[in-house]
Amino acid sequence: MPAPIRTCFVLACLAWSTTALAQDDVIRNDENLTESRPEAWAMRYYTGTTLMTPFGTEPALAPWQMQVGAELGSVPRLDDTQRRVGFDGIKLEDLNKSPVVGRLRGWIGLPWGFVAELGIVPPVSLNGTKPRDLYSAAIGRRLIDSNGFIVSARVVGQHGAAVGDITCPADIAGVQDPVRNPFGCDARSSDTLWMNYYGFDGTAALVTGAWTWHGTVGLVRMENEVQVNALTYGLPDRSRLVAQHDQPYLAAGVGRDFGHGWHAAAEVLYVPLTVLRVPDGSSDNDSLVSFRLQLAYRFAHD
């Protein structure tokens, strides 16, 4: 067995045996994580892929006028160094589940120029992972709308989770090979990542004919939690990891009206993230960059 894997295996066994004795045959390594921990970085990274950005300024909707849309955002594939987040950067986790995240979205105009939004990530299972009740909501309005220059602001929040075999993926569960399965996964896990956040953002835009160029700045409070549900070394693992931190983000892009109520937009989302992968070392910048597309249709108002 290679030395790095052997070291990980020994550390895992020590952690397992200590916890098992203390927790009545159930592994419970509950922790509140600092912002720089690899596990916290991974939670913020994947929650960042679900941020419901405005894709421009708030639409100008009359009271009770509606708009619907669909959007896709890229989820960059992580290399083995980035995926090694478990046990404070020791254990390789199965994080590359989907290359995209999608959302269905609706807007409705309210009195006094406000607009309400509701979004849902469809509960589609992919590679052993499935969103669960992952809803987003926002309310905002235009603050400035003059001569092609528009500024709007929103409050936004999300509640829900994704469930999947992250800590013990199906392809190694039950494999009696300490190289392929160094952490003793006996069965496929069903872990839950809660991707809750709330905060606000502001967007400025320039309108030139059918085109709209926009930039967005936002800040949310991410309240992430991972509930492990695995079977390792014959014992159920019910460890719970919590990471609650403030997270800024930036987005910039362009949209175009096509007439007859149709509008398309594209943007780049940047979520600045740092992570401490080597104990007693310096933090590395490992940010999220996601490319996003949106297609929307606005219903005519009577």
Short mmCIF file of C-alpha atoms in Angstrom, two decimals:
data_model
loop_
_atom_site.label_atom_id
_atom_site.label_comp_id
_atom_site.label_asym_id
_atom_site.label_seq_id
_atom_site.Cartn_x
_atom_site.Cartn_y
_atom_site.Cartn_z
CA MET A 1 0.00 0.00 0.00
CA PRO A 2 1.47 3.44 -0.89
CA ALA A 3 2.62 5.46 2.11
CA PRO A 4 0.06 8.33 1.77
CA ILE A 5 -2.83 5.87 1.61
CA ARG A 6 -1.44 3.82 4.48
CA THR A 7 -1.19 6.98 6.60
CA CYS A 8 -4.78 7.96 5.79
CA PHE A 9 -5.95 4.46 6.62
CA VAL A 10 -4.24 4.46 10.02
CA LEU A 11 -5.62 7.90 10.88
CA ALA A 12 -9.12 6.85 9.88
CA CYS A 13 -8.93 3.73 12.00
CA LEU A 14 -7.77 5.72 15.01
CA ALA A 15 -10.56 8.25 14.57
CA TRP A 16 -13.11 5.48 14.16
CA SER A 17 -12.01 3.47 17.17
CA THR A 18 -11.90 6.47 19.52
CA THR A 19 -15.33 7.68 18.48
CA ALA A 20 -16.93 4.26 18.50
CA LEU A 21 -15.96 3.64 22.12
CA ALA A 22 -17.38 6.98 23.17
CA GLN A 23 -20.65 6.93 21.24
CA ASP A 24 -22.26 3.55 21.96
CA ASP A 25 -21.38 1.88 18.67
CA VAL A 26 -22.37 4.88 16.54
CA ILE A 27 -19.74 7.17 15.01
CA ARG A 28 -20.54 10.81 15.78
CA ASN A 29 -17.74 13.20 14.89
CA ASP A 30 -19.80 16.41 15.21
CA GLU A 31 -17.91 19.63 14.47
CA ASN A 32 -18.44 23.34 13.88
CA LEU A 33 -15.95 24.11 11.15
CA THR A 34 -13.78 27.16 10.69
CA GLU A 35 -14.03 28.95 7.36
CA SER A 36 -10.69 27.67 6.10
CA ARG A 37 -11.35 23.95 6.70
CA PRO A 38 -11.44 21.89 3.47
CA GLU A 39 -14.88 20.51 4.39
CA ALA A 40 -16.25 24.05 4.84
CA TRP A 41 -14.69 25.12 1.55
CA ALA A 42 -16.45 22.25 -0.27
CA MET A 43 -19.80 23.15 1.29
CA ARG A 44 -19.49 26.80 0.24
CA TYR A 45 -18.24 25.81 -3.22
CA TYR A 46 -21.25 23.67 -4.03
CA THR A 47 -23.72 26.02 -2.36
CA GLY A 48 -22.21 28.75 -4.54
CA THR A 49 -23.20 26.82 -7.67
CA THR A 50 -26.85 27.17 -6.56
CA LEU A 51 -26.85 30.94 -5.96
CA MET A 52 -29.97 32.46 -7.54
CA THR A 53 -28.35 35.50 -9.12
CA PRO A 54 -30.63 38.09 -10.78
CA PHE A 55 -29.19 37.70 -14.33
CA GLY A 56 -29.50 41.46 -14.67
CA THR A 57 -31.76 44.02 -13.09
CA GLU A 58 -35.21 43.23 -11.82
CA PRO A 59 -37.68 42.99 -14.73
CA ALA A 60 -40.16 45.84 -15.13
CA LEU A 61 -43.39 43.98 -14.41
CA ALA A 62 -46.78 45.51 -13.83
CA PRO A 63 -48.63 44.32 -10.71
CA TRP A 64 -49.49 40.61 -11.11
CA GLN A 65 -47.76 40.35 -14.47
CA MET A 66 -45.78 37.12 -14.66
CA GLN A 67 -42.54 35.87 -16.18
CA VAL A 68 -41.12 32.34 -16.24
CA GLY A 69 -37.68 31.02 -17.09
CA ALA A 70 -35.14 28.24 -16.97
CA GLU A 71 -31.41 28.44 -16.36
CA LEU A 72 -28.28 26.32 -16.34
CA GLY A 73 -24.98 26.90 -14.57
CA SER A 74 -21.73 25.04 -14.99
CA VAL A 75 -20.23 23.07 -12.08
CA PRO A 76 -16.44 22.83 -12.61
CA ARG A 77 -14.92 19.39 -12.21
CA LEU A 78 -12.61 19.10 -9.21
CA ASP A 79 -9.26 17.34 -9.32
CA ASP A 80 -8.12 14.87 -6.66
CA THR A 81 -6.38 17.58 -4.62
CA GLN A 82 -9.59 19.59 -4.41
CA ARG A 83 -11.70 16.51 -3.65
CA ARG A 84 -9.49 15.54 -0.69
CA VAL A 85 -11.57 17.34 1.94
CA GLY A 86 -12.73 14.71 4.47
CA PHE A 87 -11.10 14.54 7.91
CA ASP A 88 -9.55 18.01 7.49
CA GLY A 89 -8.14 17.29 4.04
CA ILE A 90 -7.22 13.60 4.36
CA LYS A 91 -10.11 11.70 2.77
CA LEU A 92 -11.02 11.77 -0.92
CA GLU A 93 -14.76 12.47 -1.36
CA ASP A 94 -16.92 11.73 -4.41
CA LEU A 95 -17.81 15.33 -5.28
CA ASN A 96 -17.95 15.30 -9.09
CA LYS A 97 -21.59 14.37 -9.48
CA SER A 98 -22.94 16.72 -12.15
CA PRO A 99 -21.39 19.17 -14.64
CA VAL A 100 -24.38 21.53 -14.42
CA VAL A 101 -27.07 22.73 -12.04
CA GLY A 102 -30.46 23.79 -13.36
CA ARG A 103 -33.28 25.90 -11.99
CA LEU A 104 -36.87 26.68 -12.95
CA ARG A 105 -37.85 30.19 -12.02
CA GLY A 106 -40.85 32.49 -11.90
CA TRP A 107 -41.36 36.21 -11.35
CA ILE A 108 -44.50 38.16 -10.50
CA GLY A 109 -44.95 41.90 -10.37
CA LEU A 110 -46.17 43.44 -7.14
CA PRO A 111 -47.51 46.90 -6.27
CA TRP A 112 -45.10 49.83 -5.86
CA GLY A 113 -42.65 48.40 -8.38
CA PHE A 114 -41.60 45.33 -6.38
CA VAL A 115 -40.99 41.96 -8.01
CA ALA A 116 -41.15 38.57 -6.25
CA GLU A 117 -39.19 35.55 -7.47
CA LEU A 118 -39.40 31.85 -6.75
CA GLY A 119 -36.98 29.20 -8.00
CA ILE A 120 -36.63 25.45 -7.63
CA VAL A 121 -33.82 23.08 -8.55
CA PRO A 122 -35.70 20.11 -10.05
CA PRO A 123 -35.36 16.90 -7.98
CA VAL A 124 -33.61 14.98 -10.74
CA SER A 125 -31.29 12.17 -9.66
CA LEU A 126 -27.85 12.15 -11.31
CA ASN A 127 -24.89 9.93 -10.46
CA GLY A 128 -26.35 9.01 -7.09
CA THR A 129 -27.18 12.56 -6.00
CA LYS A 130 -30.57 14.27 -5.92
CA PRO A 131 -31.72 17.76 -4.83
CA ARG A 132 -34.29 17.70 -2.05
CA ASP A 133 -36.76 20.58 -1.62
CA LEU A 134 -34.16 23.06 -2.90
CA TYR A 135 -36.17 26.28 -3.15
CA SER A 136 -35.01 29.88 -3.58
CA ALA A 137 -36.96 33.12 -3.20
CA ALA A 138 -36.25 36.81 -3.64
CA ILE A 139 -37.98 40.16 -3.60
CA GLY A 140 -36.59 43.34 -5.10
CA ARG A 141 -37.26 46.43 -7.16
CA ARG A 142 -35.63 48.91 -9.46
CA LEU A 143 -34.14 51.88 -7.62
CA ILE A 144 -32.95 53.87 -10.64
CA ASP A 145 -34.29 53.64 -14.18
CA SER A 146 -33.18 56.61 -16.26
CA ASN A 147 -31.84 56.98 -19.82
CA GLY A 148 -30.76 53.38 -20.18
CA PHE A 149 -29.07 53.20 -16.76
CA ILE A 150 -30.79 50.87 -14.27
CA VAL A 151 -29.97 49.96 -10.67
CA SER A 152 -31.94 47.35 -8.73
CA ALA A 153 -31.61 45.55 -5.38
CA ARG A 154 -32.99 42.33 -3.90
CA VAL A 155 -33.11 40.30 -0.74
CA VAL A 156 -32.67 36.61 -1.52
CA GLY A 157 -32.64 33.29 0.30
CA GLN A 158 -32.55 29.55 -0.25
CA HIS A 159 -33.54 26.49 1.75
CA GLY A 160 -33.04 22.85 0.89
CA ALA A 161 -30.49 20.13 0.42
CA ALA A 162 -28.89 17.57 -1.85
CA VAL A 163 -28.69 13.89 -0.91
CA GLY A 164 -26.15 11.44 -2.28
CA ASP A 165 -23.34 8.94 -1.80
CA ILE A 166 -20.56 11.44 -1.11
CA THR A 167 -18.58 9.86 1.74
CA CYS A 168 -19.07 6.25 0.61
CA PRO A 169 -19.77 6.09 -3.13
CA ALA A 170 -21.41 3.04 -4.64
CA ASP A 171 -18.36 1.99 -6.67
CA ILE A 172 -16.24 1.23 -3.58
CA ALA A 173 -18.87 0.29 -1.00
CA GLY A 174 -18.14 -3.18 0.36
CA VAL A 175 -14.91 -3.56 -1.60
CA GLN A 176 -12.40 -5.55 0.47
CA ASP A 177 -9.36 -3.69 -0.80
CA PRO A 178 -7.67 -1.15 1.53
CA VAL A 179 -6.22 0.69 -1.46
CA ARG A 180 -9.57 1.27 -3.20
CA ASN A 181 -11.56 1.47 0.04
CA PRO A 182 -9.12 2.79 2.69
CA PHE A 183 -11.85 4.09 5.01
CA GLY A 184 -13.86 0.90 5.35
CA CYS A 185 -17.06 1.82 3.53
CA ASP A 186 -19.37 -1.19 3.92
CA ALA A 187 -22.36 0.23 2.04
CA ARG A 188 -23.35 3.10 -0.18
CA SER A 189 -23.93 6.21 1.92
CA SER A 190 -26.87 8.61 1.80
CA ASP A 191 -25.37 11.88 2.99
CA THR A 192 -27.23 15.19 3.13
CA LEU A 193 -25.75 18.62 2.35
CA TRP A 194 -27.96 21.50 3.45
CA MET A 195 -27.39 24.53 1.18
CA ASN A 196 -29.24 27.27 3.02
CA TYR A 197 -28.39 30.94 2.61
CA TYR A 198 -29.93 34.41 2.91
CA GLY A 199 -28.64 37.84 2.00
CA PHE A 200 -28.90 40.60 -0.57
CA ASP A 201 -27.46 41.78 -3.87
CA GLY A 202 -27.42 44.86 -6.07
CA THR A 203 -27.18 45.11 -9.85
CA ALA A 204 -26.31 47.95 -12.22
CA ALA A 205 -27.03 47.71 -15.94
CA LEU A 206 -26.69 49.65 -19.18
CA VAL A 207 -29.31 49.21 -21.91
CA THR A 208 -28.22 49.71 -25.51
CA GLY A 209 -31.03 48.84 -27.89
CA ALA A 210 -32.01 45.19 -27.41
CA TRP A 211 -28.87 44.47 -25.33
CA THR A 212 -28.41 44.87 -21.58
CA TRP A 213 -24.99 44.68 -19.90
CA HIS A 214 -25.01 44.07 -16.16
CA GLY A 215 -22.83 43.63 -13.09
CA THR A 216 -23.94 42.26 -9.71
CA VAL A 217 -22.45 42.37 -6.21
CA GLY A 218 -23.95 40.23 -3.44
CA LEU A 219 -23.41 39.00 0.09
CA VAL A 220 -25.13 36.01 1.69
CA ARG A 221 -24.92 34.19 4.97
CA MET A 222 -24.36 30.53 4.14
CA GLU A 223 -25.66 28.12 6.77
CA ASN A 224 -24.28 24.81 5.56
CA GLU A 225 -24.54 21.45 7.24
CA VAL A 226 -23.52 17.94 6.25
CA GLN A 227 -25.25 15.00 7.88
CA VAL A 228 -23.29 11.83 7.21
CA ASN A 229 -25.30 8.62 6.85
CA ALA A 230 -22.78 5.85 6.18
CA LEU A 231 -21.74 2.41 7.35
CA THR A 232 -17.98 2.09 7.94
CA TYR A 233 -16.13 -0.77 9.61
CA GLY A 234 -19.49 -2.26 10.56
CA LEU A 235 -20.64 0.84 12.44
CA PRO A 236 -23.15 3.52 11.40
CA ASP A 237 -21.55 6.94 10.94
CA ARG A 238 -23.88 9.80 11.86
CA SER A 239 -21.34 12.60 12.04
CA ARG A 240 -22.62 16.16 11.58
CA LEU A 241 -20.51 19.02 10.23
CA VAL A 242 -21.69 22.64 10.41
CA ALA A 243 -20.21 25.64 8.59
CA GLN A 244 -21.85 29.08 8.87
CA HIS A 245 -20.03 31.94 7.17
CA ASP A 246 -20.63 35.14 5.22
CA GLN A 247 -19.95 34.78 1.50
CA PRO A 248 -19.63 37.57 -1.11
CA TYR A 249 -20.09 36.97 -4.82
CA LEU A 250 -19.84 38.82 -8.13
CA ALA A 251 -21.55 38.29 -11.47
CA ALA A 252 -21.32 40.01 -14.83
CA GLY A 253 -23.05 39.33 -18.10
CA VAL A 254 -25.25 40.37 -20.98
CA GLY A 255 -28.89 39.89 -21.94
CA ARG A 256 -30.92 40.42 -25.09
CA ASP A 257 -34.60 40.91 -25.82
CA PHE A 258 -35.88 38.95 -28.82
CA GLY A 259 -39.39 40.32 -28.92
CA HIS A 260 -42.74 38.64 -28.28
CA GLY A 261 -41.83 38.35 -24.57
CA TRP A 262 -38.60 36.35 -24.98
CA HIS A 263 -35.34 37.27 -23.28
CA ALA A 264 -31.99 35.43 -23.03
CA ALA A 265 -29.02 36.17 -20.77
CA ALA A 266 -25.55 34.83 -20.06
CA GLU A 267 -23.22 35.64 -17.20
CA VAL A 268 -20.14 34.60 -15.28
CA LEU A 269 -20.47 34.02 -11.54
CA TYR A 270 -17.41 34.45 -9.32
CA VAL A 271 -17.48 33.28 -5.69
CA PRO A 272 -14.18 34.04 -3.92
CA LEU A 273 -13.09 31.17 -1.68
CA THR A 274 -9.98 30.30 0.31
CA VAL A 275 -8.99 26.97 1.83
CA LEU A 276 -6.27 25.70 4.15
CA ARG A 277 -5.30 22.34 2.71
CA VAL A 278 -2.04 21.93 4.64
CA PRO A 279 -2.25 22.35 8.44
CA ASP A 280 0.00 25.18 9.69
CA GLY A 281 0.38 26.32 6.07
CA SER A 282 -1.02 29.31 4.22
CA SER A 283 -4.53 29.52 2.76
CA ASP A 284 -4.94 29.00 -0.96
CA ASN A 285 -7.32 30.87 -3.24
CA ASP A 286 -9.62 28.24 -4.73
CA SER A 287 -12.65 30.17 -5.96
CA LEU A 288 -15.71 29.13 -7.92
CA VAL A 289 -16.15 30.38 -11.48
CA SER A 290 -19.42 29.31 -13.08
CA PHE A 291 -20.80 30.12 -16.55
CA ARG A 292 -24.57 30.52 -16.66
CA LEU A 293 -27.37 30.77 -19.22
CA GLN A 294 -31.00 31.81 -18.81
CA LEU A 295 -34.03 31.87 -21.09
CA ALA A 296 -37.15 33.71 -19.92
CA TYR A 297 -40.60 34.46 -21.26
CA ARG A 298 -42.74 37.40 -20.10
CA PHE A 299 -46.51 37.08 -20.36
CA ALA A 300 -48.38 40.01 -21.84
CA HIS A 301 -50.22 42.15 -19.32
CA ASP A 302 -53.89 42.90 -19.92
#
